[in-house]
JSON list of C-alpha atoms in Angstrom, two decimals:
[
{"chain": "A", "resi": 1, "resn": "MET", "atom": "CA", "xyz": [67.69, 43.83, 140.84]},
{"chain": "A", "resi": 2, "resn": "LYS", "atom": "CA", "xyz": [65.37, 46.95, 140.87]},
{"chain": "A", "resi": 3, "resn": "LYS", "atom": "CA", "xyz": [63.71, 45.82, 144.04]},
{"chain": "A", "resi": 4, "resn": "PHE", "atom": "CA", "xyz": [67.04, 45.47, 145.78]},
{"chain": "A", "resi": 5, "resn": "ILE", "atom": "CA", "xyz": [68.18, 48.90, 144.71]},
{"chain": "A", "resi": 6, "resn": "LEU", "atom": "CA", "xyz": [64.83, 50.44, 145.95]},
{"chain": "A", "resi": 7, "resn": "ILE", "atom": "CA", "xyz": [65.08, 48.64, 149.30]},
{"chain": "A", "resi": 8, "resn": "SER", "atom": "CA", "xyz": [68.73, 49.74, 149.70]},
{"chain": "A", "resi": 9, "resn": "ALA", "atom": "CA", "xyz": [67.85, 53.32, 148.99]},
{"chain": "A", "resi": 10, "resn": "LEU", "atom": "CA", "xyz": [65.00, 53.17, 151.45]},
{"chain": "A", "resi": 11, "resn": "SER", "atom": "CA", "xyz": [67.30, 51.64, 154.03]},
{"chain": "A", "resi": 12, "resn": "LEU", "atom": "CA", "xyz": [69.89, 54.38, 153.75]},
{"chain": "A", "resi": 13, "resn": "CYS", "atom": "CA", "xyz": [67.06, 57.05, 153.99]},
{"chain": "A", "resi": 14, "resn": "SER", "atom": "CA", "xyz": [65.87, 55.44, 157.17]},
{"chain": "A", "resi": 15, "resn": "LEU", "atom": "CA", "xyz": [69.40, 55.25, 158.58]},
{"chain": "A", "resi": 16, "resn": "ASN", "atom": "CA", "xyz": [69.85, 59.03, 157.98]},
{"chain": "A", "resi": 17, "resn": "THR", "atom": "CA", "xyz": [66.53, 59.74, 159.59]},
{"chain": "A", "resi": 18, "resn": "LEU", "atom": "CA", "xyz": [67.59, 57.83, 162.68]},
{"chain": "A", "resi": 19, "resn": "ALA", "atom": "CA", "xyz": [70.93, 59.58, 163.11]},
{"chain": "A", "resi": 20, "resn": "GLY", "atom": "CA", "xyz": [69.57, 62.60, 164.86]},
{"chain": "A", "resi": 21, "resn": "ILE", "atom": "CA", "xyz": [71.20, 65.73, 166.01]},
{"chain": "A", "resi": 22, "resn": "ALA", "atom": "CA", "xyz": [73.72, 66.02, 168.94]},
{"chain": "A", "resi": 23, "resn": "VAL", "atom": "CA", "xyz": [73.99, 69.39, 170.64]},
{"chain": "A", "resi": 24, "resn": "ILE", "atom": "CA", "xyz": [77.69, 69.77, 171.81]},
{"chain": "A", "resi": 25, "resn": "ILE", "atom": "CA", "xyz": [79.69, 71.83, 174.11]},
{"chain": "A", "resi": 26, "resn": "ASN", "atom": "CA", "xyz": [83.36, 71.92, 175.15]},
{"chain": "A", "resi": 27, "resn": "PRO", "atom": "CA", "xyz": [84.08, 69.23, 177.73]},
{"chain": "A", "resi": 28, "resn": "SER", "atom": "CA", "xyz": [85.50, 71.84, 180.21]},
{"chain": "A", "resi": 29, "resn": "ASN", "atom": "CA", "xyz": [81.88, 73.48, 180.31]},
{"chain": "A", "resi": 30, "resn": "THR", "atom": "CA", "xyz": [80.07, 72.39, 183.46]},
{"chain": "A", "resi": 31, "resn": "SER", "atom": "CA", "xyz": [76.87, 74.25, 182.66]},
{"chain": "A", "resi": 32, "resn": "GLU", "atom": "CA", "xyz": [73.35, 72.55, 182.64]},
{"chain": "A", "resi": 33, "resn": "VAL", "atom": "CA", "xyz": [71.62, 73.20, 179.34]},
{"chain": "A", "resi": 34, "resn": "ASP", "atom": "CA", "xyz": [68.05, 71.98, 178.63]},
{"chain": "A", "resi": 35, "resn": "ALA", "atom": "CA", "xyz": [66.07, 72.08, 175.31]},
{"chain": "A", "resi": 36, "resn": "ASP", "atom": "CA", "xyz": [64.33, 75.46, 176.12]},
{"chain": "A", "resi": 37, "resn": "THR", "atom": "CA", "xyz": [67.79, 77.03, 176.87]},
{"chain": "A", "resi": 38, "resn": "ILE", "atom": "CA", "xyz": [69.23, 75.73, 173.59]},
{"chain": "A", "resi": 39, "resn": "LYS", "atom": "CA", "xyz": [66.30, 77.34, 171.65]},
{"chain": "A", "resi": 40, "resn": "LYS", "atom": "CA", "xyz": [66.83, 80.65, 173.52]},
{"chain": "A", "resi": 41, "resn": "ILE", "atom": "CA", "xyz": [70.56, 80.64, 172.72]},
{"chain": "A", "resi": 42, "resn": "TYR", "atom": "CA", "xyz": [69.90, 80.01, 168.96]},
{"chain": "A", "resi": 43, "resn": "LEU", "atom": "CA", "xyz": [67.23, 82.78, 168.85]},
{"chain": "A", "resi": 44, "resn": "GLY", "atom": "CA", "xyz": [69.63, 85.26, 170.60]},
{"chain": "A", "resi": 45, "resn": "LYS", "atom": "CA", "xyz": [67.42, 85.39, 173.73]},
{"chain": "A", "resi": 46, "resn": "SER", "atom": "CA", "xyz": [70.05, 83.98, 175.99]},
{"chain": "A", "resi": 47, "resn": "LYS", "atom": "CA", "xyz": [73.67, 85.16, 175.97]},
{"chain": "A", "resi": 48, "resn": "SER", "atom": "CA", "xyz": [75.26, 83.01, 178.65]},
{"chain": "A", "resi": 49, "resn": "PHE", "atom": "CA", "xyz": [75.37, 79.53, 180.20]},
{"chain": "A", "resi": 50, "resn": "SER", "atom": "CA", "xyz": [73.77, 78.63, 183.50]},
{"chain": "A", "resi": 51, "resn": "ASN", "atom": "CA", "xyz": [77.12, 79.12, 185.13]},
{"chain": "A", "resi": 52, "resn": "GLY", "atom": "CA", "xyz": [77.24, 82.72, 183.88]},
{"chain": "A", "resi": 53, "resn": "ASP", "atom": "CA", "xyz": [79.86, 82.23, 181.24]},
{"chain": "A", "resi": 54, "resn": "LYS", "atom": "CA", "xyz": [79.21, 83.92, 177.71]},
{"chain": "A", "resi": 55, "resn": "VAL", "atom": "CA", "xyz": [77.92, 81.62, 175.23]},
{"chain": "A", "resi": 56, "resn": "ASN", "atom": "CA", "xyz": [79.27, 81.35, 171.64]},
{"chain": "A", "resi": 57, "resn": "PRO", "atom": "CA", "xyz": [76.78, 79.46, 169.48]},
{"chain": "A", "resi": 58, "resn": "VAL", "atom": "CA", "xyz": [77.70, 78.25, 165.87]},
{"chain": "A", "resi": 59, "resn": "ASN", "atom": "CA", "xyz": [75.27, 77.19, 163.20]},
{"chain": "A", "resi": 60, "resn": "GLN", "atom": "CA", "xyz": [75.77, 75.04, 160.17]},
{"chain": "A", "resi": 61, "resn": "ASP", "atom": "CA", "xyz": [75.35, 76.69, 156.82]},
{"chain": "A", "resi": 62, "resn": "GLY", "atom": "CA", "xyz": [73.12, 75.08, 154.30]},
{"chain": "A", "resi": 63, "resn": "THR", "atom": "CA", "xyz": [73.33, 71.49, 155.61]},
{"chain": "A", "resi": 64, "resn": "SER", "atom": "CA", "xyz": [70.50, 68.99, 156.17]},
{"chain": "A", "resi": 65, "resn": "ILE", "atom": "CA", "xyz": [71.47, 68.82, 159.78]},
{"chain": "A", "resi": 66, "resn": "ALA", "atom": "CA", "xyz": [70.93, 72.65, 160.02]},
{"chain": "A", "resi": 67, "resn": "ASP", "atom": "CA", "xyz": [67.44, 72.24, 158.63]},
{"chain": "A", "resi": 68, "resn": "GLU", "atom": "CA", "xyz": [66.56, 69.46, 160.88]},
{"chain": "A", "resi": 69, "resn": "PHE", "atom": "CA", "xyz": [67.98, 71.42, 163.96]},
{"chain": "A", "resi": 70, "resn": "ASN", "atom": "CA", "xyz": [66.02, 74.54, 163.02]},
{"chain": "A", "resi": 71, "resn": "ASP", "atom": "CA", "xyz": [62.80, 72.58, 162.62]},
{"chain": "A", "resi": 72, "resn": "LYS", "atom": "CA", "xyz": [63.18, 70.21, 165.65]},
{"chain": "A", "resi": 73, "resn": "VAL", "atom": "CA", "xyz": [64.92, 72.63, 168.17]},
{"chain": "A", "resi": 74, "resn": "VAL", "atom": "CA", "xyz": [64.26, 76.19, 167.25]},
{"chain": "A", "resi": 75, "resn": "GLY", "atom": "CA", "xyz": [60.87, 75.57, 165.85]},
{"chain": "A", "resi": 76, "resn": "LYS", "atom": "CA", "xyz": [61.30, 77.44, 162.63]},
{"chain": "A", "resi": 77, "resn": "SER", "atom": "CA", "xyz": [62.27, 76.63, 159.08]},
{"chain": "A", "resi": 78, "resn": "SER", "atom": "CA", "xyz": [65.61, 77.79, 157.77]},
{"chain": "A", "resi": 79, "resn": "SER", "atom": "CA", "xyz": [63.87, 80.63, 155.77]},
{"chain": "A", "resi": 80, "resn": "GLN", "atom": "CA", "xyz": [61.90, 81.74, 158.75]},
{"chain": "A", "resi": 81, "resn": "LEU", "atom": "CA", "xyz": [65.05, 81.89, 160.89]},
{"chain": "A", "resi": 82, "resn": "ASN", "atom": "CA", "xyz": [66.83, 83.87, 158.30]},
{"chain": "A", "resi": 83, "resn": "ALA", "atom": "CA", "xyz": [64.04, 86.40, 158.15]},
{"chain": "A", "resi": 84, "resn": "TYR", "atom": "CA", "xyz": [63.98, 86.39, 162.09]},
{"chain": "A", "resi": 85, "resn": "TRP", "atom": "CA", "xyz": [67.74, 87.20, 162.16]},
{"chain": "A", "resi": 86, "resn": "SER", "atom": "CA", "xyz": [67.54, 89.71, 159.35]},
{"chain": "A", "resi": 87, "resn": "LYS", "atom": "CA", "xyz": [65.00, 91.71, 161.38]},
{"chain": "A", "resi": 88, "resn": "LEU", "atom": "CA", "xyz": [67.07, 91.64, 164.47]},
{"chain": "A", "resi": 89, "resn": "VAL", "atom": "CA", "xyz": [70.25, 92.69, 162.61]},
{"chain": "A", "resi": 90, "resn": "PHE", "atom": "CA", "xyz": [68.44, 95.50, 160.72]},
{"chain": "A", "resi": 91, "resn": "THR", "atom": "CA", "xyz": [67.10, 96.89, 163.97]},
{"chain": "A", "resi": 92, "resn": "GLY", "atom": "CA", "xyz": [70.42, 96.50, 165.85]},
{"chain": "A", "resi": 93, "resn": "LYS", "atom": "CA", "xyz": [69.00, 94.11, 168.31]},
{"chain": "A", "resi": 94, "resn": "GLY", "atom": "CA", "xyz": [71.13, 91.07, 167.57]},
{"chain": "A", "resi": 95, "resn": "THR", "atom": "CA", "xyz": [73.78, 89.18, 165.75]},
{"chain": "A", "resi": 96, "resn": "PRO", "atom": "CA", "xyz": [73.17, 85.71, 164.51]},
{"chain": "A", "resi": 97, "resn": "PRO", "atom": "CA", "xyz": [75.43, 82.75, 165.32]},
{"chain": "A", "resi": 98, "resn": "GLU", "atom": "CA", "xyz": [78.41, 82.23, 163.13]},
{"chain": "A", "resi": 99, "resn": "LYS", "atom": "CA", "xyz": [77.79, 79.68, 160.46]},
{"chain": "A", "resi": 100, "resn": "LEU", "atom": "CA", "xyz": [80.24, 76.89, 159.65]},
{"chain": "A", "resi": 101, "resn": "GLY", "atom": "CA", "xyz": [80.09, 74.57, 156.76]},
{"chain": "A", "resi": 102, "resn": "SER", "atom": "CA", "xyz": [80.16, 71.01, 158.22]},
{"chain": "A", "resi": 103, "resn": "ASP", "atom": "CA", "xyz": [79.88, 68.75, 161.15]},
{"chain": "A", "resi": 104, "resn": "GLN", "atom": "CA", "xyz": [83.76, 68.62, 161.40]},
{"chain": "A", "resi": 105, "resn": "ALA", "atom": "CA", "xyz": [84.07, 72.37, 161.40]},
{"chain": "A", "resi": 106, "resn": "VAL", "atom": "CA", "xyz": [81.65, 72.58, 164.23]},
{"chain": "A", "resi": 107, "resn": "LEU", "atom": "CA", "xyz": [83.40, 69.72, 166.23]},
{"chain": "A", "resi": 108, "resn": "ASP", "atom": "CA", "xyz": [86.77, 71.51, 165.73]},
{"chain": "A", "resi": 109, "resn": "PHE", "atom": "CA", "xyz": [85.36, 74.93, 166.84]},
{"chain": "A", "resi": 110, "resn": "VAL", "atom": "CA", "xyz": [83.57, 73.50, 169.96]},
{"chain": "A", "resi": 111, "resn": "ALA", "atom": "CA", "xyz": [86.62, 71.43, 170.94]},
{"chain": "A", "resi": 112, "resn": "THR", "atom": "CA", "xyz": [88.84, 74.40, 170.99]},
{"chain": "A", "resi": 113, "resn": "ASN", "atom": "CA", "xyz": [86.50, 77.11, 172.47]},
{"chain": "A", "resi": 114, "resn": "SER", "atom": "CA", "xyz": [85.35, 76.61, 176.04]},
{"chain": "A", "resi": 115, "resn": "ASP", "atom": "CA", "xyz": [82.34, 79.05, 175.48]},
{"chain": "A", "resi": 116, "resn": "ALA", "atom": "CA", "xyz": [81.10, 77.37, 172.29]},
{"chain": "A", "resi": 117, "resn": "ILE", "atom": "CA", "xyz": [77.81, 75.40, 171.63]},
{"chain": "A", "resi": 118, "resn": "GLY", "atom": "CA", "xyz": [77.01, 73.73, 168.36]},
{"chain": "A", "resi": 119, "resn": "TYR", "atom": "CA", "xyz": [75.12, 70.86, 166.81]},
{"chain": "A", "resi": 120, "resn": "ILE", "atom": "CA", "xyz": [76.24, 68.05, 164.54]},
{"chain": "A", "resi": 121, "resn": "ASP", "atom": "CA", "xyz": [75.04, 64.70, 163.13]},
{"chain": "A", "resi": 122, "resn": "SER", "atom": "CA", "xyz": [74.90, 62.42, 166.28]},
{"chain": "A", "resi": 123, "resn": "THR", "atom": "CA", "xyz": [76.85, 59.71, 164.61]},
{"chain": "A", "resi": 124, "resn": "LYS", "atom": "CA", "xyz": [79.78, 62.17, 164.24]},
{"chain": "A", "resi": 125, "resn": "THR", "atom": "CA", "xyz": [80.52, 62.83, 167.89]},
{"chain": "A", "resi": 126, "resn": "ASN", "atom": "CA", "xyz": [83.83, 62.13, 169.56]},
{"chain": "A", "resi": 127, "resn": "ASP", "atom": "CA", "xyz": [85.61, 62.40, 172.94]},
{"chain": "A", "resi": 128, "resn": "LYS", "atom": "CA", "xyz": [86.80, 65.97, 172.13]},
{"chain": "A", "resi": 129, "resn": "VAL", "atom": "CA", "xyz": [83.27, 67.36, 172.92]},
{"chain": "A", "resi": 130, "resn": "LYS", "atom": "CA", "xyz": [80.47, 66.84, 175.27]},
{"chain": "A", "resi": 131, "resn": "VAL", "atom": "CA", "xyz": [76.93, 65.95, 174.15]},
{"chain": "A", "resi": 132, "resn": "ILE", "atom": "CA", "xyz": [74.30, 67.74, 176.13]},
{"chain": "A", "resi": 133, "resn": "ALA", "atom": "CA", "xyz": [71.22, 66.83, 174.19]},
{"chain": "A", "resi": 134, "resn": "THR", "atom": "CA", "xyz": [70.08, 64.76, 171.23]},
{"chain": "A", "resi": 135, "resn": "PHE", "atom": "CA", "xyz": [66.97, 65.39, 169.15]}
]
């Protein structure tokens, strides 16, 4: 019985690891966005999409998907990213993306805002958003 529980727990951990991150935009957005552009958006270095429209990025707050996104896409830990944004805010050089509390909140926000970009667990995507990258 103990072996079964351990194997089941390991299987669940593996499934979560395989889920991945989906970067999403509103379906009406026709912009081309690559990994480098996504990183620049989330570091405040790019303020618009390739079509010239303003970009409105949203982060997740305190979720494992946020930690994974920060590590894989932005290249910083959550604490490093918080320090980065604190410095920019303090010097008046930037405002961090709004933070939302869940995949569903990000889905809803992106689905109703044509200028939005966000990220969610890739298993949670639906037809109300467009996936532009997976990590």
